[in-house]
Tab-separated table of N, CA and C in Angstrom:
chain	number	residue	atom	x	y	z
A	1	UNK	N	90.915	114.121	110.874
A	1	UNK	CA	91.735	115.302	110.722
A	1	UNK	C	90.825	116.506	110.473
A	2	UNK	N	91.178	117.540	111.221
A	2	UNK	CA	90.351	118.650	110.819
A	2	UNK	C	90.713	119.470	109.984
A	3	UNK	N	89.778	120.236	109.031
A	3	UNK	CA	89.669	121.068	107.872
A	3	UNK	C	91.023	121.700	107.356
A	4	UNK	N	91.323	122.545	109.121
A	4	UNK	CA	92.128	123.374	109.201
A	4	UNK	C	93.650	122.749	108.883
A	5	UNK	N	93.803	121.291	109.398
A	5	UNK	CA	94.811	120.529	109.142
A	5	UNK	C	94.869	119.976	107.766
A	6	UNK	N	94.187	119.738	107.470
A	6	UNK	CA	93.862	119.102	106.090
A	6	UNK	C	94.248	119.896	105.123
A	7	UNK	N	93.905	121.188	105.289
A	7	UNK	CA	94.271	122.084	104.005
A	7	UNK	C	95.870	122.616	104.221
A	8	UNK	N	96.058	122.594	105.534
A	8	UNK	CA	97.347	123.251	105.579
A	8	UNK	C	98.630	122.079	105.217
A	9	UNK	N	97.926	120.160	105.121
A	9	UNK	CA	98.882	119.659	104.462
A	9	UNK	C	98.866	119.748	103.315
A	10	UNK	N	97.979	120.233	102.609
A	10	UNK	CA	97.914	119.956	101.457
A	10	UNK	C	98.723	120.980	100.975
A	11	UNK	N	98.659	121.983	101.279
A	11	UNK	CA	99.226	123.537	101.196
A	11	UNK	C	101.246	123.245	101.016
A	12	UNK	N	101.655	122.228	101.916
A	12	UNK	CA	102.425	121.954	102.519
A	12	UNK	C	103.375	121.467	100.955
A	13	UNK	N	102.515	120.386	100.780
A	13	UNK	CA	102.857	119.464	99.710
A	13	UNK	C	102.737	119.913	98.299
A	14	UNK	N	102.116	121.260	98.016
A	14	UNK	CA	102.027	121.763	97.232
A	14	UNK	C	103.156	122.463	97.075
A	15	UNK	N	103.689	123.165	98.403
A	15	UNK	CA	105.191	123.999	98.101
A	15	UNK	C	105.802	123.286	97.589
A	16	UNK	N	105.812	122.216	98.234
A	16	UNK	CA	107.246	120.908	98.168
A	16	UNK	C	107.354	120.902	96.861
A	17	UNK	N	105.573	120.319	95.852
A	17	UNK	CA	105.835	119.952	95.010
A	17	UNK	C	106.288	121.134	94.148
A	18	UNK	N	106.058	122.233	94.077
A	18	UNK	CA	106.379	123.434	93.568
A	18	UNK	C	108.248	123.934	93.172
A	19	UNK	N	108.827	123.457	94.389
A	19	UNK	CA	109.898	123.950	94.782
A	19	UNK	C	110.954	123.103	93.842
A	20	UNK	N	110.280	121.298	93.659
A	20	UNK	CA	110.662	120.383	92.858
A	20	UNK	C	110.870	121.087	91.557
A	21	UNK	N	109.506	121.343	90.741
A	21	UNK	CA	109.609	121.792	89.580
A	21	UNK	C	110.220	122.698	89.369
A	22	UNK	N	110.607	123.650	90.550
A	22	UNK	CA	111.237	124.787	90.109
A	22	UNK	C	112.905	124.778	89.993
A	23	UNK	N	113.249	123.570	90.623
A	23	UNK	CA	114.473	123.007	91.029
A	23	UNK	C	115.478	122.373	89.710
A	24	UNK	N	113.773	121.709	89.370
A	24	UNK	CA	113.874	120.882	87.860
A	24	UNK	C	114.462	121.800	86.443
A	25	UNK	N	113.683	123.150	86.865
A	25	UNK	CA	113.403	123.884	85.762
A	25	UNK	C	112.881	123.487	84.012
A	26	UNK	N	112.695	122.241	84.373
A	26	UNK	CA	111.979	121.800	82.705
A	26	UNK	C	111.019	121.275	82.012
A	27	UNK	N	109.804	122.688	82.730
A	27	UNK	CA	108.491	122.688	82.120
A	27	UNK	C	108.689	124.144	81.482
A	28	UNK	N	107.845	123.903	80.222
A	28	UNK	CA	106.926	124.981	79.935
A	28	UNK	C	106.698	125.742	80.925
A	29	UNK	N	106.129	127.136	80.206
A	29	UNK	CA	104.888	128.283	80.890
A	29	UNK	C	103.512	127.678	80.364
A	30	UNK	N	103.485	127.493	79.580
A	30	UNK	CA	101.935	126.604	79.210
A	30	UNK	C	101.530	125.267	80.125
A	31	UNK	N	102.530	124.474	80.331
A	31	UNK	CA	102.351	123.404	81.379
A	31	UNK	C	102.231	124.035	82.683
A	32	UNK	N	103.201	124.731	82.510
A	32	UNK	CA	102.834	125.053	84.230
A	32	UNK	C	101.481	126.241	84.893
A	33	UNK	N	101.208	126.401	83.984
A	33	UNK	CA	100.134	127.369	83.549
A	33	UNK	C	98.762	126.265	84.100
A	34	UNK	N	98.847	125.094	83.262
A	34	UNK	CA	97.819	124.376	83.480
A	34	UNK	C	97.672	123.778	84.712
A	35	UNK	N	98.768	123.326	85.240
A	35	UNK	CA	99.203	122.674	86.505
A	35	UNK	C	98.868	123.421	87.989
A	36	UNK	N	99.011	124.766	87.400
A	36	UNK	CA	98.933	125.814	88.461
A	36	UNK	C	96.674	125.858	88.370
A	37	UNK	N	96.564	125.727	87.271
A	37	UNK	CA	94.974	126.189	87.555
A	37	UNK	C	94.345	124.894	87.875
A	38	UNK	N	94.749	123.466	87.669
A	38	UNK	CA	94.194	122.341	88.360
A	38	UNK	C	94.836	122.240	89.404
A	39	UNK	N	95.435	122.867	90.509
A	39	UNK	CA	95.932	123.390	91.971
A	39	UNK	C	94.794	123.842	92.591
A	40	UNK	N	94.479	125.138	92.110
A	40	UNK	CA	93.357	125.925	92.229
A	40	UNK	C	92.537	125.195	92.656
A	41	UNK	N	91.771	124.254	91.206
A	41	UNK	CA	90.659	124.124	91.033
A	41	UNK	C	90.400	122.830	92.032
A	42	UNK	N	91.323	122.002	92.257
A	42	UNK	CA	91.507	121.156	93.244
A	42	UNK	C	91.300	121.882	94.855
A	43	UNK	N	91.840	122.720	95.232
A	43	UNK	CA	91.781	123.323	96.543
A	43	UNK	C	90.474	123.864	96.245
A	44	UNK	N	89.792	124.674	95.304
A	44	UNK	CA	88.445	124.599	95.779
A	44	UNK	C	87.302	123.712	95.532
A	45	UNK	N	87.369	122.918	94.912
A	45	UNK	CA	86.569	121.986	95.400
A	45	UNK	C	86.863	121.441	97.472
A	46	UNK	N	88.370	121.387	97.531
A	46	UNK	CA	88.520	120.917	98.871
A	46	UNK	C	87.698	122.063	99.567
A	47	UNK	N	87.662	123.422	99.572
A	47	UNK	CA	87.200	124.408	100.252
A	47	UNK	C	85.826	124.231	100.331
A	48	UNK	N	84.913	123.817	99.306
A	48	UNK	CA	83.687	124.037	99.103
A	48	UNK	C	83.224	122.519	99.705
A	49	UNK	N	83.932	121.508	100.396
A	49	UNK	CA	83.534	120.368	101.304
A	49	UNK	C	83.443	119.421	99.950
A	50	UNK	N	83.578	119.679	98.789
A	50	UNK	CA	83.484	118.459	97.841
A	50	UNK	C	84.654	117.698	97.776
A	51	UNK	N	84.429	116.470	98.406
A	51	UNK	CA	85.689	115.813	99.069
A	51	UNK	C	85.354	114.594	98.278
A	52	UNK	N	85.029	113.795	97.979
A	52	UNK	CA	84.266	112.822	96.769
A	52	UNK	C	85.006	113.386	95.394
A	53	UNK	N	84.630	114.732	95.150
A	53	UNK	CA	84.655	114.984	93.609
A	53	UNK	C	86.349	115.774	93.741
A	54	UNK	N	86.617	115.843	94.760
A	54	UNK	CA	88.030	116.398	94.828
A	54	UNK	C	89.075	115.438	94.786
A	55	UNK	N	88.852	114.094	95.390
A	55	UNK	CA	89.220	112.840	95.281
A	55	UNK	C	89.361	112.333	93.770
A	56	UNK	N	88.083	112.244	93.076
A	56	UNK	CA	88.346	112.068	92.236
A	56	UNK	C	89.300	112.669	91.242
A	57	UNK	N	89.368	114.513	91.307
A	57	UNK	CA	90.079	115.183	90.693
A	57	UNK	C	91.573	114.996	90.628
A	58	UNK	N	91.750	114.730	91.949
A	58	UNK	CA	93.184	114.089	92.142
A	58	UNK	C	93.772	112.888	91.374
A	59	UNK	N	92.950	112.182	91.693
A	59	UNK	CA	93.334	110.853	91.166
A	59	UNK	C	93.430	110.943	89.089
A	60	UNK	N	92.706	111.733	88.747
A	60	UNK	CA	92.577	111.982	87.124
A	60	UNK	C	94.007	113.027	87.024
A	61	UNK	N	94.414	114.030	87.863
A	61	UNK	CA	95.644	114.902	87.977
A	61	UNK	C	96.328	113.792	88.175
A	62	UNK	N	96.643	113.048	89.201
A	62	UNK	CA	98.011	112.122	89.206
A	62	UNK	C	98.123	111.642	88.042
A	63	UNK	N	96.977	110.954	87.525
A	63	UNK	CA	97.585	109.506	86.126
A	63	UNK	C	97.530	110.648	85.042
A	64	UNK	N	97.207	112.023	85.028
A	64	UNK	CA	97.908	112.925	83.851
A	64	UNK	C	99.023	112.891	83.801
A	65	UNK	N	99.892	112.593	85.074
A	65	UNK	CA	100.845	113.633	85.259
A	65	UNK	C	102.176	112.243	85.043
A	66	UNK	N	101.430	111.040	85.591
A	66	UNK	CA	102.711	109.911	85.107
A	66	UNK	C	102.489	109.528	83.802
């Protein structure tokens, strides 16, 4: 898959997941505060080709999050 595809699913799944919580309405501004800057910090590592350490980032964000 190329770059260009790659980021734009991710982009994708980020609305989705976005649209959920917003649907939900029952987080915090402090949670979502945090949630929103390990987004970030996740997409740039993806930007900067660190795909190893972005992997990993994910995987430490998911088992936060269940």
């Amino acid at each position: 898959m190329l770059p260009k595809q790659l980021f734009h699913r991710y982009l994708k799944r980020l609305d989705r997941l976005r649209r959920l919580i917003d649907y939900r309405q029952m987080l915090d501004r402090k949670s979502a505060r945090l949630r929103c800057q390990e987004h970030l910090e996740l997409l740039d590592l993806v930007l900067e080709g660190k795909n190893l350490e972005a992997s990993r980032f994910m995987a430490r964000h998911l088992h936060d999050l269940s």
